[in-house]
XYZ file of C-alpha atoms in Angstrom:
611
model
C 62.361 47.264 36.221
C 62.483 43.882 37.865
C 65.774 42.042 37.469
C 65.526 39.952 34.357
C 62.549 42.019 33.110
C 61.683 43.297 29.634
C 60.486 46.806 28.698
C 60.570 48.931 25.598
C 63.691 51.076 25.608
C 61.665 54.287 25.919
C 59.683 52.822 28.836
C 62.551 51.347 30.878
C 63.207 53.209 34.168
C 66.740 54.634 33.733
C 67.684 54.091 37.398
C 67.073 50.359 37.044
C 69.577 50.212 34.188
C 72.485 51.219 36.450
C 72.441 54.989 35.965
C 73.602 56.573 39.211
C 71.297 58.718 41.269
C 72.185 62.388 41.013
C 72.624 65.071 43.619
C 69.349 66.947 44.296
C 68.571 70.107 42.408
C 66.967 73.324 43.556
C 63.756 72.297 41.848
C 63.568 68.976 43.740
C 63.301 67.163 40.429
C 63.894 63.408 40.545
C 64.310 63.111 36.773
C 67.715 62.567 35.185
C 69.872 65.657 34.828
C 69.987 67.164 31.353
C 72.324 65.044 29.226
C 75.624 66.715 28.383
C 76.688 65.598 24.862
C 79.996 63.722 24.812
C 82.693 63.713 22.150
C 82.362 59.927 21.719
C 78.590 60.033 21.096
C 79.006 59.840 17.318
C 81.408 56.882 17.576
C 79.017 55.134 19.954
C 76.031 55.543 17.675
C 78.083 54.510 14.691
C 79.233 51.371 16.539
C 75.652 50.460 17.407
C 74.419 50.969 13.874
C 77.518 50.293 11.777
C 75.743 47.490 9.898
C 72.296 49.006 10.318
C 70.711 48.505 13.701
C 68.823 45.473 12.432
C 72.140 43.667 11.830
C 73.168 43.594 15.475
C 76.342 44.634 17.349
C 78.329 44.007 20.546
C 79.476 47.269 22.155
C 81.206 47.757 25.514
C 81.729 51.104 27.239
C 85.028 51.104 29.166
C 85.623 53.771 31.802
C 85.814 54.466 35.497
C 82.929 54.684 37.920
C 80.613 57.684 37.556
C 82.167 58.805 34.271
C 78.884 58.652 32.345
C 79.267 55.242 30.645
C 75.789 53.952 31.388
C 74.034 57.292 30.829
C 75.674 57.778 27.437
C 74.792 54.214 26.427
C 71.175 54.746 27.491
C 70.921 57.999 25.525
C 72.319 56.299 22.417
C 69.929 53.322 22.374
C 67.037 55.610 23.355
C 67.743 57.749 20.304
C 68.431 54.892 17.875
C 65.905 52.211 18.852
C 63.344 53.662 21.305
C 60.636 51.092 20.457
C 62.843 47.998 20.745
C 62.556 45.665 23.699
C 65.169 46.094 26.415
C 66.187 42.765 27.948
C 68.149 42.838 31.216
C 69.143 39.263 32.176
C 69.369 38.587 35.879
C 72.517 36.495 35.504
C 74.665 34.588 33.036
C 72.406 31.526 33.158
C 69.403 33.615 32.084
C 71.469 35.219 29.336
C 72.718 31.873 28.057
C 69.101 30.653 27.974
C 68.448 33.272 25.265
C 70.923 31.520 22.969
C 68.465 28.732 22.108
C 65.643 31.113 21.195
C 67.173 34.577 20.781
C 64.806 37.544 20.733
C 64.745 39.931 17.794
C 65.043 43.704 17.627
C 66.059 43.862 21.286
C 68.723 45.619 23.324
C 70.412 43.092 25.635
C 71.537 45.275 28.542
C 74.622 43.989 30.427
C 75.626 46.830 32.708
C 78.589 45.658 34.833
C 79.493 43.072 32.227
C 81.953 41.349 34.597
C 78.980 39.849 36.475
C 78.178 37.772 33.404
C 81.768 37.042 32.337
C 82.845 35.596 35.662
C 79.730 33.559 36.339
C 79.445 29.804 36.136
C 78.878 28.963 33.369
C 80.543 32.070 31.903
C 79.083 34.045 29.034
C 80.165 32.423 25.750
C 81.081 34.046 22.461
C 78.623 31.773 20.661
C 75.794 33.115 22.828
C 76.629 36.711 21.888
C 77.035 35.771 18.210
C 73.604 34.104 18.246
C 72.040 37.242 19.702
C 73.775 39.447 17.133
C 72.787 37.181 14.235
C 69.172 37.598 15.334
C 69.592 41.367 14.909
C 69.998 42.398 18.559
C 72.245 44.998 20.165
C 74.320 43.526 23.017
C 75.710 46.342 25.167
C 77.692 46.442 28.408
C 79.996 48.454 30.656
C 83.336 47.663 32.307
C 85.901 49.475 34.401
C 89.345 49.764 32.751
C 91.053 47.309 35.123
C 88.202 44.851 34.602
C 88.603 45.197 30.841
C 92.318 44.455 31.265
C 91.512 41.344 33.300
C 88.986 40.009 30.805
C 91.231 40.539 27.771
C 94.497 39.237 29.253
C 93.952 35.539 28.555
C 93.152 33.264 25.636
C 90.013 31.518 26.902
C 86.719 31.896 25.080
C 85.507 34.564 27.494
C 88.655 36.635 26.895
C 88.299 36.315 23.115
C 84.680 37.428 23.477
C 85.599 40.693 25.209
C 88.423 41.335 22.742
C 85.931 41.004 19.882
C 83.633 43.726 21.256
C 83.608 47.231 19.859
C 85.031 49.293 22.711
C 84.097 52.912 23.392
C 86.580 54.431 25.887
C 85.052 56.890 28.347
C 87.623 59.248 29.919
C 87.435 60.340 33.552
C 87.348 64.058 32.714
C 85.341 66.144 30.281
C 87.106 67.573 27.263
C 87.091 71.320 26.623
C 84.235 70.875 24.133
C 82.236 68.836 26.648
C 82.836 71.499 29.314
C 81.367 74.073 26.941
C 78.354 71.833 26.343
C 77.889 71.521 30.119
C 78.050 75.299 30.580
C 75.408 75.668 27.874
C 72.908 73.387 29.649
C 73.730 74.583 33.188
C 71.172 77.360 32.875
C 68.420 74.757 32.557
C 69.569 72.375 35.323
C 70.699 73.457 38.774
C 72.413 70.094 39.316
C 74.725 70.737 36.368
C 75.460 74.246 37.689
C 76.246 72.861 41.124
C 78.455 70.065 39.801
C 80.440 72.466 37.620
C 81.335 74.462 40.722
C 82.588 71.403 42.631
C 86.355 71.431 42.950
C 88.755 68.484 42.780
C 86.399 66.215 40.851
C 84.762 65.984 37.447
C 81.231 66.883 36.442
C 79.903 63.338 36.190
C 81.512 62.322 39.479
C 80.089 65.377 41.254
C 76.627 64.657 39.838
C 76.819 61.141 41.310
C 77.714 62.497 44.753
C 81.279 61.175 44.623
C 82.893 63.799 46.880
C 80.333 63.167 49.632
C 80.989 59.421 49.464
C 84.728 59.959 49.811
C 84.130 62.301 52.745
C 82.057 59.589 54.441
C 85.136 57.326 54.359
C 87.861 59.915 54.971
C 86.096 61.651 57.862
C 83.848 58.986 59.389
C 81.631 59.560 62.391
C 83.442 56.711 64.172
C 86.110 54.104 63.309
C 83.510 51.372 62.789
C 82.082 53.246 59.791
C 85.484 53.435 58.144
C 86.182 49.776 58.951
C 82.979 48.451 57.377
C 83.355 50.591 54.234
C 87.009 49.599 53.834
C 86.168 45.920 54.292
C 83.484 46.124 51.590
C 85.790 48.065 49.234
C 88.659 45.598 49.744
C 86.310 42.708 48.955
C 85.389 44.510 45.743
C 89.108 45.038 45.042
C 89.621 41.266 45.304
C 86.869 40.664 42.745
C 83.830 39.931 44.921
C 80.633 41.063 43.210
C 77.910 39.646 45.474
C 76.354 41.559 48.389
C 78.272 41.018 51.630
C 76.336 39.598 54.561
C 76.361 41.234 57.962
C 78.168 38.273 59.509
C 80.907 38.444 56.854
C 81.332 42.197 57.321
C 81.597 41.913 61.106
C 84.314 39.261 60.829
C 86.191 41.284 58.231
C 85.915 44.563 60.187
C 88.146 43.178 62.935
C 91.152 43.537 60.642
C 90.581 47.271 60.195
C 90.091 48.183 63.864
C 92.736 49.029 66.433
C 93.133 47.392 69.828
C 90.831 49.620 71.875
C 88.167 49.530 69.184
C 88.283 45.725 69.036
C 87.726 45.407 72.794
C 84.060 46.311 72.399
C 81.810 43.372 71.599
C 81.427 42.651 67.844
C 77.682 42.811 68.466
C 78.101 46.577 68.969
C 80.055 47.176 65.748
C 77.207 47.003 63.236
C 74.883 49.352 65.138
C 77.758 51.835 65.254
C 78.631 51.459 61.571
C 75.604 50.670 59.415
C 73.361 53.676 60.110
C 76.098 56.036 58.944
C 77.476 53.858 56.127
C 74.006 53.388 54.602
C 72.759 56.949 55.192
C 72.084 58.766 51.884
C 74.506 61.613 51.293
C 72.690 63.221 48.367
C 69.426 61.816 47.122
C 69.864 58.028 47.149
C 73.686 58.021 47.191
C 75.194 56.107 50.127
C 78.499 54.366 50.825
C 76.834 50.979 51.385
C 73.508 49.957 49.914
C 71.292 47.120 51.174
C 70.556 44.472 48.543
C 67.426 42.338 48.590
C 67.612 38.567 48.781
C 65.177 37.825 45.969
C 61.936 38.223 47.898
C 60.365 40.975 50.027
C 61.754 41.363 53.497
C 64.935 39.392 52.865
C 68.340 41.109 53.089
C 71.078 39.535 50.975
C 73.754 41.912 52.214
C 75.394 45.204 51.303
C 77.184 46.509 48.236
C 79.683 49.360 48.175
C 79.024 52.358 45.934
C 80.866 52.043 42.622
C 82.482 55.456 42.888
C 83.769 54.761 46.394
C 84.937 51.255 45.436
C 86.985 52.652 42.576
C 88.359 55.510 44.676
C 89.512 53.132 47.405
C 90.862 50.717 44.813
C 93.259 53.474 43.784
C 93.966 54.808 47.278
C 94.543 51.329 48.736
C 95.988 49.744 45.587
C 99.171 48.479 47.263
C 97.789 48.154 50.802
C 97.616 44.666 52.270
C 94.241 43.068 52.969
C 94.152 41.942 56.638
C 93.900 38.303 57.646
C 90.422 38.725 59.104
C 89.071 40.022 55.791
C 90.664 37.215 53.760
C 89.375 34.615 56.202
C 85.847 36.034 56.233
C 85.704 35.977 52.427
C 87.090 32.449 52.153
C 84.688 30.998 54.711
C 81.554 33.136 54.306
C 81.107 33.697 50.559
C 78.439 31.479 49.031
C 78.901 31.933 45.269
C 81.499 29.979 43.330
C 82.305 32.987 41.128
C 83.295 35.063 44.144
C 85.388 32.236 45.578
C 87.221 31.945 42.256
C 88.029 35.640 42.272
C 89.300 35.452 45.846
C 91.447 32.417 44.979
C 92.948 34.129 41.926
C 93.552 37.342 43.877
C 95.273 35.386 46.647
C 97.530 33.503 44.224
C 98.486 36.740 42.458
C 99.562 38.138 45.835
C 101.312 34.930 47.038
C 98.741 34.604 49.831
C 98.655 30.840 49.335
C 96.853 30.022 52.573
C 93.719 31.839 51.444
C 93.959 30.526 47.899
C 94.023 27.004 49.297
C 90.936 27.661 51.416
C 88.930 29.105 48.533
C 90.001 26.380 46.091
C 89.222 23.667 48.635
C 85.673 24.945 48.984
C 85.281 25.068 45.209
C 86.392 21.447 45.015
C 84.398 20.099 47.951
C 81.199 22.152 47.710
C 80.955 22.920 43.994
C 82.755 19.916 42.461
C 84.823 22.295 40.300
C 87.471 20.392 38.316
C 89.307 23.595 37.387
C 89.709 24.338 41.078
C 90.952 20.788 41.643
C 93.629 21.366 39.024
C 94.739 24.674 40.558
C 94.716 23.231 44.075
C 96.814 20.260 42.966
C 99.324 22.658 41.358
C 99.609 24.496 44.661
C 100.107 21.241 46.568
C 102.869 20.190 44.150
C 104.699 23.479 44.743
C 104.476 22.731 48.458
C 105.742 19.185 48.007
C 102.394 17.780 49.196
C 102.118 15.103 46.527
C 99.779 12.854 48.494
C 97.314 15.745 48.831
C 97.673 16.621 45.138
C 96.976 13.029 44.074
C 93.984 12.812 46.425
C 92.432 15.968 44.937
C 92.921 14.796 41.349
C 91.928 11.178 41.968
C 88.275 11.989 42.684
C 86.463 10.667 39.605
C 86.658 13.873 37.585
C 85.147 13.487 34.132
C 87.430 15.791 32.120
C 90.480 14.458 30.332
C 92.720 17.336 31.432
C 92.342 16.488 35.118
C 92.981 12.795 34.478
C 96.134 13.665 32.526
C 97.266 15.914 35.366
C 96.814 13.002 37.781
C 99.127 10.815 35.672
C 101.663 13.638 35.488
C 101.508 14.271 39.244
C 102.113 10.620 40.064
C 105.117 10.597 37.722
C 106.500 13.736 39.412
C 105.968 12.149 42.790
C 108.073 9.136 41.778
C 110.779 11.440 40.487
C 110.828 13.483 43.693
C 110.824 10.374 45.896
C 113.922 9.167 44.038
C 115.743 12.473 44.606
C 114.638 13.353 48.122
C 116.899 10.927 50.078
C 120.015 12.369 48.427
C 118.770 15.907 49.056
C 118.162 15.164 52.730
C 121.654 13.631 52.949
C 123.119 16.968 51.801
C 123.728 16.337 48.092
C 123.770 19.895 46.718
C 122.847 18.909 43.162
C 119.930 16.790 44.410
C 118.694 19.650 46.592
C 118.751 22.053 43.658
C 116.983 19.612 41.352
C 114.320 18.890 43.966
C 113.707 22.611 44.490
C 113.585 23.157 40.735
C 110.913 20.478 40.259
C 108.760 21.903 43.045
C 109.069 25.477 41.760
C 107.588 24.790 38.330
C 106.120 21.315 38.478
C 109.052 19.766 36.649
C 108.786 21.874 33.480
C 112.446 22.916 33.410
C 113.537 19.466 34.524
C 111.706 17.936 31.545
C 113.342 20.409 29.168
C 116.821 19.651 30.546
C 116.311 15.950 29.872
C 115.180 16.682 26.325
C 118.044 19.131 25.779
C 120.533 16.483 26.917
C 119.168 14.262 24.135
C 119.957 16.946 21.562
C 116.527 18.590 21.287
C 117.548 22.128 20.299
C 114.083 23.759 20.544
C 113.808 22.317 24.062
C 117.214 23.758 24.956
C 116.175 27.214 23.759
C 112.832 26.996 25.529
C 114.728 26.041 28.683
C 116.913 29.130 28.429
C 113.830 31.327 27.958
C 112.291 29.898 31.121
C 115.541 30.295 33.031
C 115.659 33.957 32.020
C 112.057 34.471 33.156
C 112.899 32.817 36.481
C 116.137 34.783 36.987
C 118.336 31.662 37.019
C 121.520 33.554 36.191
C 123.880 30.910 37.524
C 122.504 28.160 35.296
C 122.319 30.440 32.248
C 125.944 31.432 32.826
C 126.952 27.782 33.175
C 125.217 26.868 29.912
C 126.920 29.812 28.193
C 130.336 28.712 29.460
C 129.656 25.257 28.019
C 129.255 26.790 24.572
C 125.488 27.386 24.315
C 125.312 30.524 22.137
C 121.614 31.044 22.831
C 122.343 31.049 26.566
C 125.288 33.429 26.046
C 123.064 35.889 24.213
C 120.388 35.625 26.880
C 122.935 36.207 29.636
C 124.284 39.285 27.899
C 120.754 40.613 27.360
C 120.197 40.325 31.119
C 123.425 42.202 31.789
C 122.314 44.951 29.388
C 118.906 45.203 31.096
C 120.601 45.471 34.493
C 123.270 47.918 33.303
C 126.082 45.493 34.277
C 128.775 46.981 32.069
C 131.650 45.461 34.059
C 130.290 41.932 33.620
C 129.730 42.525 29.922
C 133.256 43.870 29.478
C 134.695 40.834 31.250
C 132.846 38.505 28.883
C 133.807 40.611 25.863
C 137.487 40.495 26.811
C 137.182 36.726 27.123
C 136.081 36.609 23.480
C 132.286 36.464 23.906
C 130.932 37.886 20.633
C 127.454 38.435 22.118
C 128.950 40.598 24.865
C 131.056 42.558 22.370
C 127.967 43.351 20.286
C 125.966 44.519 23.305
C 128.526 46.688 25.092
C 127.390 49.823 23.289
C 123.800 49.264 24.432
C 124.551 49.661 28.143
C 123.341 53.070 29.273
C 122.202 54.459 32.617
C 118.418 54.308 32.509
C 117.119 55.367 35.940
C 115.833 58.753 34.759
C 114.050 57.421 31.691
C 112.920 54.369 33.639
C 110.891 56.528 36.036
C 109.003 57.999 33.104
C 108.489 54.559 31.618
C 107.261 53.206 34.953
C 104.751 56.044 35.288
C 103.483 55.456 31.753
C 103.089 51.712 32.336
C 101.303 52.286 35.639
C 98.917 54.713 33.922
C 98.387 52.266 31.064
C 97.596 49.485 33.538
C 95.079 51.747 35.291
C 93.502 52.512 31.901
C 92.904 48.828 31.250
C 95.742 47.824 28.915
C 96.234 44.114 29.709
C 99.895 43.980 28.692
C 100.913 46.973 30.853
C 100.967 45.143 34.210
C 103.379 42.378 33.139
C 105.557 44.963 31.365
C 105.634 47.087 34.507
C 106.760 44.112 36.615
C 109.336 43.109 33.998
C 110.819 46.602 34.114
C 110.943 46.549 37.925
C 112.745 43.206 37.681
C 115.288 44.740 35.304
C 115.733 47.645 37.720
C 116.023 45.119 40.563
C 113.527 47.225 42.511
C 112.417 44.821 45.223
C 110.360 47.376 47.159
C 108.177 48.372 44.243
C 107.828 44.778 43.070
C 106.498 43.931 46.528
C 104.071 46.836 46.202
C 102.839 45.488 42.862
C 102.520 42.067 44.491
C 100.229 43.560 47.129
C 98.264 45.174 44.321
C 97.851 41.818 42.593
C 99.479 43.068 39.388
C 99.844 40.317 36.803
C 103.391 38.939 36.783
C 104.470 40.472 40.102
C 104.720 37.143 41.956
C 106.822 35.460 39.268
C 109.091 38.496 38.873
C 109.660 38.854 42.610
C 110.678 35.193 42.910
C 112.896 35.648 39.815
C 114.552 38.676 41.422
C 115.486 36.623 44.481
C 116.712 33.823 42.225
C 118.846 36.228 40.214
C 120.431 37.600 43.380
C 121.909 34.138 44.026
C 121.795 34.821 47.771
C 118.528 32.985 48.466
C 118.684 29.241 48.906
C 116.625 27.012 46.578
C 114.662 25.744 49.597
C 113.742 29.299 50.567
C 112.495 30.025 47.058
C 110.408 26.865 47.106
C 108.955 27.941 50.428
C 108.115 31.409 49.122
C 106.534 30.159 45.874
C 104.631 27.353 47.551
C 103.607 28.751 50.930
C 103.848 32.469 50.148
C 103.275 35.294 52.585
C 101.108 36.075 55.560
C 98.335 38.620 55.021
C 100.568 41.438 56.300
C 103.407 40.524 53.920
C 105.627 38.593 56.324
C 107.152 35.374 55.029
C 105.410 32.163 55.985
C 107.740 29.935 57.970
C 106.873 26.472 56.655
C 108.652 23.152 57.020
C 110.777 22.532 53.957
C 109.214 19.894 51.719
């Protein structure tokens, strides 16, 4: 089926819907393998027809690569509505076009739903509601970590995904499904062969997963491994578009060792591509060429889903080399991909690359959201002139204009403090650092709290706890702030600081007295909790990542927090900075430098001039 085409469901070529090619069988049959019934089939069909299929539905299959999501979805709609039209929009713009004149009695097929969610403009909930009201079935697929990403926020696109009926698809077959597979193995040699494959599941073996992993783990030469790893890391950072040859060559340099880099880059692709694109079984290959919209035009290469997900797990906490970041920032041509790279860089405190991607979004795509994020970054770096210049560029939205007013006010406040800070005034230095760290949020709350605003005082304490500002919380508690005293004692409980709690209890602190009994050694149980949260995060639970980082903060586990930072786990950057703040051994200027200028690609601290 042509991208953006329309067929009847029972006429649509299954391969064009995203169903993976299968390993070859003894019979040389190119048809799909016999379908193995899944335990969730009844729930899936019920979700599609819960109101009667003519009433419409929005259903998303959530599971890992090569777990059977797309095949099961195809079998369900084929059984329920074989004569309906199957509409496969080429992109979000084409899908949004359907909103004005929605089709009827159609299946709107959105395999790899993230391609539509992260586009510009993004898929809207009103568009999906319009399609459903017209009696259509809107169906899609997502990986678990993608589902977590697209349900973690409160924007319209996040509310849209949360509203979908989700059918989880596990990585492994259940005992009942294994029995079903054994029953059909006699009729399909591919099923028999996949059942005998060790160390992987049936659906993964059918898709040629083990051969793809072998292509990466035991490459013919280092250039093959470098190009596959570069493509997989780009996917890990959220890039969905095909990667051009020039981008891949630039990125490969970061994955090659000295002797390998000596050879001319012009020799790298001829060494890598023939092996990386060679089919392992049937049509399965590590990298696949993608057309550029017309015959004879190459858009670039995409990495196999199964291999991308495997390397996402294997390399989850590995750093992405400078050359790969730089190639993505400078060579990507789609705004959606640049946004994902910017967000991934900010989550990892790789501010240099975030700035590059955001700058391109501002200059080349006139993106006001990017202008806002770039200005925030400049404020954290103390670059107020740059922040004002970005915001003062005739943006039409009210939010950006309000941010410009706020930034100018912050600049005046900082200019008034800076001379005293430079002269060595400790209080001025701390206030200046505080304003740069959070854009003046805590500073505003302190001023309101001084005027007797109790909700502001409590909100301030909550922020101080999140930022690990133990010294200020303790000071507020000693001045009689009961809310601060309770928060301080809760931190001591989380950290297992019984001695500090006892000292406060003996001094008459009621909050400490009440919490003494709650202090217990937790390292053993914490390891179990950490493993459960990590598994939950991998399964797509959006709250698991922040909870994992919060627990590591409580355990004061700097090494594993840094690992989660490299993985881009939500909350890792804030919790790592808070851990340094709580240790009270890092100067305010150093924290400002870390939060504003971040880390080099390899994890080393950036040595920047103090703002």
